[in-house]
Short mmCIF file of C-alpha atoms in Angstrom, two decimals:
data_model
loop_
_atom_site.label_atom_id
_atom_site.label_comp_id
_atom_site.label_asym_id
_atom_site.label_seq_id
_atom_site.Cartn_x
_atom_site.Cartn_y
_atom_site.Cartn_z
CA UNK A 1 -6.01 -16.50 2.00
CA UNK A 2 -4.78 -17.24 5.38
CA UNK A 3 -2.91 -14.16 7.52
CA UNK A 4 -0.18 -16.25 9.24
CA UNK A 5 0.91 -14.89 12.31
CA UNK A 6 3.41 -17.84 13.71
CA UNK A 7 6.67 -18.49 12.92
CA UNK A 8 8.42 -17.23 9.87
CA UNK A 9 5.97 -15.20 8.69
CA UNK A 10 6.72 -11.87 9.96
CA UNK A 11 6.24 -12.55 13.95
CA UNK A 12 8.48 -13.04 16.89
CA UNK A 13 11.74 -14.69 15.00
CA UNK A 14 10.22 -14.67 11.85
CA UNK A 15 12.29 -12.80 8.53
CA UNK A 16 9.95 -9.68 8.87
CA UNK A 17 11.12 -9.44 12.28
CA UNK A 18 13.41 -6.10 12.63
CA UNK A 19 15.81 -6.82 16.19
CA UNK A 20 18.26 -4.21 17.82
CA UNK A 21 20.65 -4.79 15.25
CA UNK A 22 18.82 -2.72 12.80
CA UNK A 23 18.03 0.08 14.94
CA UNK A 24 18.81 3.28 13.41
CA UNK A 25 22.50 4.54 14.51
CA UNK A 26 22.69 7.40 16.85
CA UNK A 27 24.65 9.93 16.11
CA UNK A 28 26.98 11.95 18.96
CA UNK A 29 26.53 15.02 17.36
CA UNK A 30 22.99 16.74 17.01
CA UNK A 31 21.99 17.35 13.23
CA UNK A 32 23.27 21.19 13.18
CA UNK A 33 26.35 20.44 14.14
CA UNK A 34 27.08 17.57 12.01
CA UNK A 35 25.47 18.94 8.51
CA UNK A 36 28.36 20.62 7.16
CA UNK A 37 30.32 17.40 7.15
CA UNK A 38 27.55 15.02 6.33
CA UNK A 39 27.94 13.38 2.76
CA UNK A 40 24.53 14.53 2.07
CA UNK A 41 25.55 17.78 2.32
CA UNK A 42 28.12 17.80 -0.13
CA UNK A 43 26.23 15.47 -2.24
CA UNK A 44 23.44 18.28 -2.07
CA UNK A 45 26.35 20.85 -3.27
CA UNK A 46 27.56 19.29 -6.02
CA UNK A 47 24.36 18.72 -7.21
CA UNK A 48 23.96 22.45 -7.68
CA UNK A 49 27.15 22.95 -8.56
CA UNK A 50 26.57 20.65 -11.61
CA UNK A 51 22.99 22.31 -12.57
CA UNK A 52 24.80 25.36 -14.07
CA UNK A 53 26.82 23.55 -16.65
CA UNK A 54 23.91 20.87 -17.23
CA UNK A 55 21.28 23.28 -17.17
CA UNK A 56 23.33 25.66 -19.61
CA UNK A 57 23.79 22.76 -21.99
CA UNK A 58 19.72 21.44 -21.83
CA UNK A 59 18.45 25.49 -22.52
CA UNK A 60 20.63 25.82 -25.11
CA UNK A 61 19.72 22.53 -26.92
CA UNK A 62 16.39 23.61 -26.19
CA UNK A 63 16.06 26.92 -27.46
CA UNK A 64 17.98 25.88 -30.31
CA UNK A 65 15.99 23.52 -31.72
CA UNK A 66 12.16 24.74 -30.46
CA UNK A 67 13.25 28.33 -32.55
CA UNK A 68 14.98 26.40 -35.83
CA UNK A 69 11.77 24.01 -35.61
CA UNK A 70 9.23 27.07 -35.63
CA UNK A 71 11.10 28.87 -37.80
CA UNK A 72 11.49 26.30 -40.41
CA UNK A 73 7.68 24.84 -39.99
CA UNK A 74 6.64 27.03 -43.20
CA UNK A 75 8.65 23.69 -44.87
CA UNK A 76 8.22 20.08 -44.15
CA UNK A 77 11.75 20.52 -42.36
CA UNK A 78 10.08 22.08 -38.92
CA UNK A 79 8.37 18.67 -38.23
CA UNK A 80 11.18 16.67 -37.72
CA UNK A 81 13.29 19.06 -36.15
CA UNK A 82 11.10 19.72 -33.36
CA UNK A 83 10.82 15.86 -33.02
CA UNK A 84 14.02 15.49 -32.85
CA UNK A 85 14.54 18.11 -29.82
CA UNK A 86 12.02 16.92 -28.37
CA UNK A 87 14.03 13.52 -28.29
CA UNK A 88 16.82 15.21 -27.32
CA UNK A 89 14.81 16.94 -24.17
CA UNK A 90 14.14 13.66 -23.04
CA UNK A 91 17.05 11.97 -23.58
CA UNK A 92 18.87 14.72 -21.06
CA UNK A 93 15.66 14.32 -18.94
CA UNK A 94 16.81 11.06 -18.23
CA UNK A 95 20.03 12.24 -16.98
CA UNK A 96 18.63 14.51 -14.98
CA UNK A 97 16.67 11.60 -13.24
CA UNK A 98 19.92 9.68 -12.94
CA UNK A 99 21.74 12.68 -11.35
CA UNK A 100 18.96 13.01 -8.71
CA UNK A 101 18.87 9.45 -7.60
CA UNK A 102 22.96 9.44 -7.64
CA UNK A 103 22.96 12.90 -6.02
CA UNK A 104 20.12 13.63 -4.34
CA UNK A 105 18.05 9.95 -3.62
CA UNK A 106 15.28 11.30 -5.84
CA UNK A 107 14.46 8.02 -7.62
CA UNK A 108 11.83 9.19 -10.35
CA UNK A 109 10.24 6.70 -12.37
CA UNK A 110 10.88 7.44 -16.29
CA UNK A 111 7.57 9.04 -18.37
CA UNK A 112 4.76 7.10 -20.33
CA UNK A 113 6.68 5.76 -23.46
CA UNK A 114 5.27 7.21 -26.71
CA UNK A 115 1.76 5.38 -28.28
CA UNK A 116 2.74 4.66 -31.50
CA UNK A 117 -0.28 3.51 -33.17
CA UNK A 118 1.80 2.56 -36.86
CA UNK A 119 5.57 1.94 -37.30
CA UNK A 120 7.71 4.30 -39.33
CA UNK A 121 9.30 7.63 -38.76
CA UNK A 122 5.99 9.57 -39.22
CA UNK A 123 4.32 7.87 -36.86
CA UNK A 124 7.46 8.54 -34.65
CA UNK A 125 7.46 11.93 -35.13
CA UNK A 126 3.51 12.49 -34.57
CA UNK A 127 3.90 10.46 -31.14
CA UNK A 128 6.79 12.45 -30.17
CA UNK A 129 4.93 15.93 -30.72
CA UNK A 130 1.87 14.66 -29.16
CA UNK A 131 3.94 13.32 -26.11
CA UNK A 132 2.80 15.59 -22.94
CA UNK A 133 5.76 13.97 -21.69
CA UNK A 134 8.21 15.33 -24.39
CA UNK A 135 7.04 19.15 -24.03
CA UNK A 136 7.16 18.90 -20.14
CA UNK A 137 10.69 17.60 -20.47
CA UNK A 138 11.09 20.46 -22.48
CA UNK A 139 9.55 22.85 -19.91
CA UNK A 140 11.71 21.55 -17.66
CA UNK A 141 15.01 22.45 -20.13
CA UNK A 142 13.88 25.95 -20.45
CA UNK A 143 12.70 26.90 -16.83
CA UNK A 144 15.56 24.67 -15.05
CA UNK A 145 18.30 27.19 -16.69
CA UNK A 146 17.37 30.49 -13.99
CA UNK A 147 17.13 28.41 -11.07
CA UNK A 148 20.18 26.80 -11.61
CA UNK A 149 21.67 30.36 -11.96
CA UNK A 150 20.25 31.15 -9.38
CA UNK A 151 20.63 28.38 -6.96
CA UNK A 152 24.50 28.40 -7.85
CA UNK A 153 24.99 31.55 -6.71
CA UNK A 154 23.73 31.03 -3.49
CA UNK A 155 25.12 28.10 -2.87
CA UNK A 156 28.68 29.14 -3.83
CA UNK A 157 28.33 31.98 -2.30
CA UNK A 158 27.32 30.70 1.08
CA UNK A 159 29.69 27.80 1.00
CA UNK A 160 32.93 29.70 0.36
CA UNK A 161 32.13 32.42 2.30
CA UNK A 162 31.21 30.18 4.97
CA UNK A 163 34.32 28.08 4.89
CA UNK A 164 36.58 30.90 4.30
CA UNK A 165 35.42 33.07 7.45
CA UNK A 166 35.53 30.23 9.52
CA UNK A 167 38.98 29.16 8.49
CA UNK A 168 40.47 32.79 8.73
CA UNK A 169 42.30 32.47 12.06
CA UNK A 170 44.29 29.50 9.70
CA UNK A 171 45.71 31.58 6.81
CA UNK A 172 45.25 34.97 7.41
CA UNK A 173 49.13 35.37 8.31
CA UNK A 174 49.70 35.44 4.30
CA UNK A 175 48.51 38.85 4.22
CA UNK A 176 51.37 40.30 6.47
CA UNK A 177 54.19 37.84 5.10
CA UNK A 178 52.97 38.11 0.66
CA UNK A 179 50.07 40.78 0.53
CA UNK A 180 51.91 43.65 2.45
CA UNK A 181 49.01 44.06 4.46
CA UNK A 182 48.06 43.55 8.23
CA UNK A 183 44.91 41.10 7.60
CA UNK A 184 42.03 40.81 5.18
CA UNK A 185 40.40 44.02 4.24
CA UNK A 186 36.86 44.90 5.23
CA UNK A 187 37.15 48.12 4.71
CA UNK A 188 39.32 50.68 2.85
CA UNK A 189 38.65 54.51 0.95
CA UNK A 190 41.78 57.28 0.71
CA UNK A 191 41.20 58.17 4.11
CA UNK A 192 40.46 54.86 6.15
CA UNK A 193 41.18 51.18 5.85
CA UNK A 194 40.23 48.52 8.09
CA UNK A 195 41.81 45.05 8.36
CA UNK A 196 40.63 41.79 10.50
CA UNK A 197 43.82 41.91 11.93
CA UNK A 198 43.64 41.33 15.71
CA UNK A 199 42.43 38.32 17.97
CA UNK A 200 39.23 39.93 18.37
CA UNK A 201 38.42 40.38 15.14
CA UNK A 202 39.95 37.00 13.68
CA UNK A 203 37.57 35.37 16.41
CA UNK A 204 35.04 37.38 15.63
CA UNK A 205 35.26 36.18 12.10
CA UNK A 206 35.51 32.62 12.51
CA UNK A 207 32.68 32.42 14.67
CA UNK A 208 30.35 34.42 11.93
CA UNK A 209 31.71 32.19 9.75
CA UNK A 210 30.91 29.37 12.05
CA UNK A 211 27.51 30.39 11.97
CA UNK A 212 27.43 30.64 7.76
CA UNK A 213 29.03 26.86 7.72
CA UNK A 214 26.32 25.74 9.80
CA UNK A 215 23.63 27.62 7.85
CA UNK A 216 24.51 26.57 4.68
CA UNK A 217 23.93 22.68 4.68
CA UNK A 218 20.53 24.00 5.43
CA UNK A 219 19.93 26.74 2.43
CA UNK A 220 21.62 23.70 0.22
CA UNK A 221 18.36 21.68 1.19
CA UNK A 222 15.92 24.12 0.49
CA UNK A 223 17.33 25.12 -3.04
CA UNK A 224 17.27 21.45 -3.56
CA UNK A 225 13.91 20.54 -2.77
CA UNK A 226 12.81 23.06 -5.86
CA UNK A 227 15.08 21.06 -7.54
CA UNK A 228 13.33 17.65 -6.15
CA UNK A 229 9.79 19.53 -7.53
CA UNK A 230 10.98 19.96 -10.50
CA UNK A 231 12.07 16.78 -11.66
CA UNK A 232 9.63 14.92 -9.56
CA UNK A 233 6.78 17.12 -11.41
CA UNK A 234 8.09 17.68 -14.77
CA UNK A 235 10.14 14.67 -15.93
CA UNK A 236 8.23 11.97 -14.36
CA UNK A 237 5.10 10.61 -15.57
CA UNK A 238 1.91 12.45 -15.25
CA UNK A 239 -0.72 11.76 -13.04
CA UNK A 240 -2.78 9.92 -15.19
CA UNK A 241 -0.31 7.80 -16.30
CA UNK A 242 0.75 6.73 -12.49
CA UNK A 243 -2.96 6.14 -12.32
CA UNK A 244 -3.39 3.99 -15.52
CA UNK A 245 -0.81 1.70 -14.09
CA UNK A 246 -2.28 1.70 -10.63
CA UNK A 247 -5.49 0.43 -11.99
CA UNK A 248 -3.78 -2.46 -14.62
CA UNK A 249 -2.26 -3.56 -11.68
CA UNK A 250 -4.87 -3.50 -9.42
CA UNK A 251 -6.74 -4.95 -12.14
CA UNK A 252 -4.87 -7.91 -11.77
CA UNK A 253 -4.57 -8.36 -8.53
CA UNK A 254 -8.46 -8.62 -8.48
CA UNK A 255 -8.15 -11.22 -11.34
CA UNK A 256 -5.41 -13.28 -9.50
CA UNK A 257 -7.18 -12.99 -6.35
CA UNK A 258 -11.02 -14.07 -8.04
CA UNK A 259 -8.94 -16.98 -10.17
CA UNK A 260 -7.66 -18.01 -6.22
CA UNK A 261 -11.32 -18.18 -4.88
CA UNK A 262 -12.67 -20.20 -7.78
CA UNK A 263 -9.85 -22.73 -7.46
CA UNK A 264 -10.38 -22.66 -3.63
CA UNK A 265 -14.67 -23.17 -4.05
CA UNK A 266 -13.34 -26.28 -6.61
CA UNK A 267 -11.28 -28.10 -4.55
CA UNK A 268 -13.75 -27.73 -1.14
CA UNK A 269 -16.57 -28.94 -3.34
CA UNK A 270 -14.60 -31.70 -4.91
CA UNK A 271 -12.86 -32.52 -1.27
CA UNK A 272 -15.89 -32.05 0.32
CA UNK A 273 -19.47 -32.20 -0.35
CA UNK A 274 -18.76 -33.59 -3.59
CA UNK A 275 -16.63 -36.82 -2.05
CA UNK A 276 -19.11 -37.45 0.41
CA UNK A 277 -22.27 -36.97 -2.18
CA UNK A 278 -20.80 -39.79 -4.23
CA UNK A 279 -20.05 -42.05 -0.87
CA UNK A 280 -23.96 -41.35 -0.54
CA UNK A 281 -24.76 -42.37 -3.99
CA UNK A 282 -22.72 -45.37 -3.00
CA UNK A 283 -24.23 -46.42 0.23
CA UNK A 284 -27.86 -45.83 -0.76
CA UNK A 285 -27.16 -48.05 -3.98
CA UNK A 286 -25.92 -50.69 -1.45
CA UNK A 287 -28.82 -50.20 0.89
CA UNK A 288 -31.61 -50.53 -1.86
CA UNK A 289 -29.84 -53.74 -3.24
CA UNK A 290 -30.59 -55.69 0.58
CA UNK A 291 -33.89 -53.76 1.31
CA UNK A 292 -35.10 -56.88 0.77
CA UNK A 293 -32.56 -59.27 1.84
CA UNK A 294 -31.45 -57.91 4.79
CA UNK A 295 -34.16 -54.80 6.13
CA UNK A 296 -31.95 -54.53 9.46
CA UNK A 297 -28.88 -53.75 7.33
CA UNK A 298 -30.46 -51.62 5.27
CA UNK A 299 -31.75 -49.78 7.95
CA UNK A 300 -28.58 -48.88 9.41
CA UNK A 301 -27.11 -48.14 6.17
CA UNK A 302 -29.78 -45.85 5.50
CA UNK A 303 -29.31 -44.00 8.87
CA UNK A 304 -25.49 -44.07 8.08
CA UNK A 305 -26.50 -41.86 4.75
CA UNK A 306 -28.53 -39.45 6.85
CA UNK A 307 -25.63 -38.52 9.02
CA UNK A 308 -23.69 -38.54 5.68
CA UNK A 309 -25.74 -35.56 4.41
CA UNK A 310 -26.22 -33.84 7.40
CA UNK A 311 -22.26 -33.49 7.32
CA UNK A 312 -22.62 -32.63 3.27
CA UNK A 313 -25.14 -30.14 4.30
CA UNK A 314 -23.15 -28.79 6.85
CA UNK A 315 -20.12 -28.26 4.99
CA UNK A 316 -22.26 -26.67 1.90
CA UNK A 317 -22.91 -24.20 4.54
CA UNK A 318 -20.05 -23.36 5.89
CA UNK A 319 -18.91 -23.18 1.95
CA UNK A 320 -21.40 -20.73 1.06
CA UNK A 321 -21.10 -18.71 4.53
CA UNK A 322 -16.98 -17.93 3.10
CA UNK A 323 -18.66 -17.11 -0.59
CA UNK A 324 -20.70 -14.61 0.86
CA UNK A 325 -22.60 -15.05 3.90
CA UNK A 326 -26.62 -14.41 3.99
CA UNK A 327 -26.19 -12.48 7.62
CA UNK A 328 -24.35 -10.09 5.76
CA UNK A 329 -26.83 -9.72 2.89
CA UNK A 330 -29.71 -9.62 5.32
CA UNK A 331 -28.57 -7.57 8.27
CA UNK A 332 -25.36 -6.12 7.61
CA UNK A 333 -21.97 -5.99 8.75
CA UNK A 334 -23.09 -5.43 12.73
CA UNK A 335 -24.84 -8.77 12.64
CA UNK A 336 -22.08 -10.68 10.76
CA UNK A 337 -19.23 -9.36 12.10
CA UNK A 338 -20.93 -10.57 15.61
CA UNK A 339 -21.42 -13.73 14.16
CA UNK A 340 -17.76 -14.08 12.82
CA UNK A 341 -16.19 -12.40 16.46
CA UNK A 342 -18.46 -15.35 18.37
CA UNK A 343 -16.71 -18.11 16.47
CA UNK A 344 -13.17 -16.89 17.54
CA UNK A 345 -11.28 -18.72 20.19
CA UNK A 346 -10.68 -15.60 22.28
CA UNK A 347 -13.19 -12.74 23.56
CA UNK A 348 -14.08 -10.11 21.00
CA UNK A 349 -15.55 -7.09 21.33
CA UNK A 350 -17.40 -5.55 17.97
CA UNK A 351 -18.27 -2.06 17.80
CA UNK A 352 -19.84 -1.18 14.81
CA UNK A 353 -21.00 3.02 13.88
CA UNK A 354 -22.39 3.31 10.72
CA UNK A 355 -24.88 5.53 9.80
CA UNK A 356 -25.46 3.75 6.30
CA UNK A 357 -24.61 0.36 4.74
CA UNK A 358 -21.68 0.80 2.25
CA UNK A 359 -21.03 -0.58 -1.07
CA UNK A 360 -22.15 -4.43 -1.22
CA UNK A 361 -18.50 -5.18 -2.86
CA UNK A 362 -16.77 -3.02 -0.28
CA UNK A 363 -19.44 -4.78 2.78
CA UNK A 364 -17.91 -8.13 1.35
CA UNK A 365 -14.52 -7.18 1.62
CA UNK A 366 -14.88 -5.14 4.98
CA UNK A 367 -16.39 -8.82 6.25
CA UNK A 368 -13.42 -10.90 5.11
CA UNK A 369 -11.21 -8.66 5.76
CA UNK A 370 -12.25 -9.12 10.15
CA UNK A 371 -13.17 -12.66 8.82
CA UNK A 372 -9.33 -13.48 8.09
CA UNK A 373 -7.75 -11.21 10.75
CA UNK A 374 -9.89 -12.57 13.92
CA UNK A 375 -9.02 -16.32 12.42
CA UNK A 376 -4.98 -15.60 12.89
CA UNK A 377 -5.63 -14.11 16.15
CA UNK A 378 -7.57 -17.33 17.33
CA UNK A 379 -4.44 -19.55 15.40
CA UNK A 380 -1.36 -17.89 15.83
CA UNK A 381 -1.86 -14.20 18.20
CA UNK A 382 -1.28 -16.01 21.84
CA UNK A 383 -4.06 -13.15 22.76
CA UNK A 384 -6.60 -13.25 25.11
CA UNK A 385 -8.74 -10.87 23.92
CA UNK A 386 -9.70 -8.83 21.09
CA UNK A 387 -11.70 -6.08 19.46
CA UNK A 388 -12.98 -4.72 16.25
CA UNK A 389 -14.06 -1.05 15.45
CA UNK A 390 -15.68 0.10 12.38
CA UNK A 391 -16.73 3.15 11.62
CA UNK A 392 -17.12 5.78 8.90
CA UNK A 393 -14.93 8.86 8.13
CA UNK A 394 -15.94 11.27 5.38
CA UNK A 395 -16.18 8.74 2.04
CA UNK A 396 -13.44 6.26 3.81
CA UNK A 397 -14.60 3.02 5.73
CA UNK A 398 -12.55 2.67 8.63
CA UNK A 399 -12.00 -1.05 10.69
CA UNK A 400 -9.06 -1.69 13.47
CA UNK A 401 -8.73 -4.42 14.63
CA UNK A 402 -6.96 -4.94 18.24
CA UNK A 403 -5.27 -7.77 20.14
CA UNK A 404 -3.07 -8.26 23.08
CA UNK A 405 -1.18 -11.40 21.61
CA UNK A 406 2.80 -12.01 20.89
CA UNK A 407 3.05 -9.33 17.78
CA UNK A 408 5.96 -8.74 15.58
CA UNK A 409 3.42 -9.01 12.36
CA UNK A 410 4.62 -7.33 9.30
CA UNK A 411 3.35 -6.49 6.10
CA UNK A 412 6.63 -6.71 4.06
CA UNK A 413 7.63 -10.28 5.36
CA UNK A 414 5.44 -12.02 2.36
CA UNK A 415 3.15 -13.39 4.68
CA UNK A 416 -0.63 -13.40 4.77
CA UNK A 417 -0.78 -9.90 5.25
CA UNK A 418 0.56 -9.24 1.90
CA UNK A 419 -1.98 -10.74 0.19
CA UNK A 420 -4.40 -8.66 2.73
CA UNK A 421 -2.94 -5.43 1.85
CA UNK A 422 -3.09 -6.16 -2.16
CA UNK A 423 -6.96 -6.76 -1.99
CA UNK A 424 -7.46 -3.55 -0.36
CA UNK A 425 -5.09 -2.14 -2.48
CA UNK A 426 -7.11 -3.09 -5.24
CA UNK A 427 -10.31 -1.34 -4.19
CA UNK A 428 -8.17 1.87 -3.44
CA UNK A 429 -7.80 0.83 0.24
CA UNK A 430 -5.22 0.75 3.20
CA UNK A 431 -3.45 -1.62 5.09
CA UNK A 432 -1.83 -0.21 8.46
CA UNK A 433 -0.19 -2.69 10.39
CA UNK A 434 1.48 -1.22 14.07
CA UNK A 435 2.85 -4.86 15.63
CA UNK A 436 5.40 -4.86 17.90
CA UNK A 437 7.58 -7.62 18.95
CA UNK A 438 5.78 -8.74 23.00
CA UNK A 439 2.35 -6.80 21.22
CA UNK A 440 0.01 -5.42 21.02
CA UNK A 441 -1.20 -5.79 17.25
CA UNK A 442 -3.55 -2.44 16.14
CA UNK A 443 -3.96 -3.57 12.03
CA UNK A 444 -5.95 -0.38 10.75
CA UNK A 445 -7.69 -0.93 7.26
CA UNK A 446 -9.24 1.90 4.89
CA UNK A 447 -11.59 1.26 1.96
CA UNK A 448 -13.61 3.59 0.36
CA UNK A 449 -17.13 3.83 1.15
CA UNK A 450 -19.07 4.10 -2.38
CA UNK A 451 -22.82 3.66 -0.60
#
């Protein structure tokens, strides 16, 4: 699979390419001072301001129907109770997940459906209960219900405050004129009362509350990221389940991608060696048929074959070299990485520090990885020179490969590089590509060692 770096696919021009216009606005005012208006911000409060009621309504349901379920378990009626708050627990679970990505950008994927081996509502009800998913949404119903308490006192209490303080030097003249007193009270017994009634003190006020306004876009965000952990952690899938559909995908990229190379091999040895075998066939049938009437003819005919299957040999090699090449087999990836960097069209430099020889399925796809990369830069970079670098860190095989050409690559304009990043992807690796438009390209790769 070719890594295209011209034209269109993700270079100078091309639809990957990201120009000025979508430069990231700058802002006049610096982050502090802009927070408390933000729509994020407020976004952020209402979002607590809404987990009190919600979270009231989800531990109530919760309790509810976990204590009639236990209690009632001594009769066949516990079973299906429990199931059915369970249900319920994920049902407002899923609001939960649609109020975080409305409110809060937190765009949780929904659990592992239930396995349901047999159809009816037994086999419902014995998925349901041994769900992890259920009883972590149900966690989440029972501990969600003190933080939210918690978290909307703070925030309330901060934003009013904060707001109020700050907008004093507005409104306190209602005290004088309807609460027949000189200011707001901050102070008051039999003997003593003191009032925020002077310029001092109204400025003093509005600037602490300045300071609370600023503060509390900030204490919003922190209650809010428990919030993030929460439903990140406890209402979407597990672990294993993000890992189970890693691996069915990467699964099938390595299908897709061996399916490719077996159609590729076909139609090179039917193009190929194949075509010019039968022309062969051909030309040695003609040959033998005038050995006798015409040696001289047959002669050259002859010779004409032998160039023929020097040609057939020659591309058999080359054919076998992109299956798997022996250098690599015998020596290693120093030796045919060398080999590969010598038949570019620009001057490489390989470094290769490895203290070991990886994995021979991880050696292969180190080797076509370079193999692929250093064949763009020679058709499409502009460079002038090149390097590769591959060394080991810890269990990870590192390569980086370097070039001084026209840049602007990039990964998600559904080039070559695509396809690049999904093999690696499918051995657990990495695909890092740094490409700016006028270059240099740096494309870092990662694949696990496994020696």
């Amino acid at each position: 699979m070719a890594t295209e770096y011209g034209q269109g696919y993700g270079w100078d021009g091309g639809p990957g390419f990201r120009g000025e216009g979508a430069e990231e606005r700058r802002h006049l005012l610096p982050a502090a001072l802009r927070a408390p208006i933000e729509a994020r911000s407020w976004r952020e409060f209402g979002y607590l301001m809404l987990s009190l009621p919600v979270s009231i309504i989800m531990f109530t349901f919760a309790v509810t129907m976990v204590s009639l379920g236990a209690g009632l378990l001594v009769t066949f009626l516990g079973i299906p109770v429990l199931a059915a708050g369970l249900a319920g627990c994920r049902g407002l679970g899923a609001l939960e997940r649609t109020r975080a990505r409305a409110l809060l950008g937190l765009d949780v994927a929904a659990p592992e459906p239930l396995r349901m081996t047999k159809q009816g509502a037994m086999a419902w009800m014995g998925a349901m209960l041994k769900s992890g998913a259920s009883w972590r949404h149900l966690l989440y119903s029972v501990l969600h219900f003190p933080w939210a308490v918690f978290a909307f006192s703070v925030a309330i209490s901060f934003w009013t405050y904060g707001w109020a303080m700050l907008t004093y030097p507005l409104w306190f003249w209602l005290f004088p004129v309807y609460g027949g007193q000189d200011g707001l009270q901050l102070y008051g017994d039999q003997a003593h009362s003191i009032y925020l009634d002077n310029t001092f003190e109204i400025t003093v006020t509005a600037l602490v509350g300045l300071l609370l306004t600023m503060a509390t876009p900030w204490i919003v965000r922190a209650l809010t990221q428990v919030d993030r952990l929460l439903v990140h952690g406890l209402l979407g899938p597990s672990r294993l389940a993000t890992r189970v559909v890693e691996l069915e995908s990467d699964r099938g990229v390595v299908i897709d991608t061996a399916a490719a190379d077996l159609r590729r091999i076909e139609r090179d040895l039917h193009d190929g060696a194949q075509a010019r075998l039968v022309a062969l066939a051909m030309d040695l049938g003609l040959a033998k048929e005038k050995l006798t009437e015409d040696p001289e003819a047959a002669a050259r005919m002859v010779g004409e074959a032998h160039g023929e299957v020097k040609t057939a040999l020659q591309e058999l090699r080359d054919l076998a070299r992109g299956i798997h090449p022996a250098v690599l087999t015998d020596r290693g990836l120093d030796a045919a990485l060398s080999a590969v960097a010598s038949r570019c069209t620009v001057p490489v430099q390989v470094e290769v520090d490895l203290p070991a020889r990886p994995a021979p399925a991880i050696e292969g796809i180190a080797y076509f990885t370079v193999s692929e990369l250093l064949q763009n830069i020679s058709k499409h970079s502009g460079a002038t020179r090149a390097s590769v670098d591959v060394w080991r860190i810890e269990n990870r095989l590192m390569i980086q490969v370097v070039d001084n050409g026209v840049g602007g690559a990039d990964v998600a304009a559904g080039s070559g590089l695509a396809g690049l990043a999904e093999r690696l992807d499918s051995v657990d690796g990495i695909l890092v590509v740094d490409s700016p438009v006028a270059g240099p390209t740096r494309i870092t790769a990662e694949l696990p060692w496994r020696g």
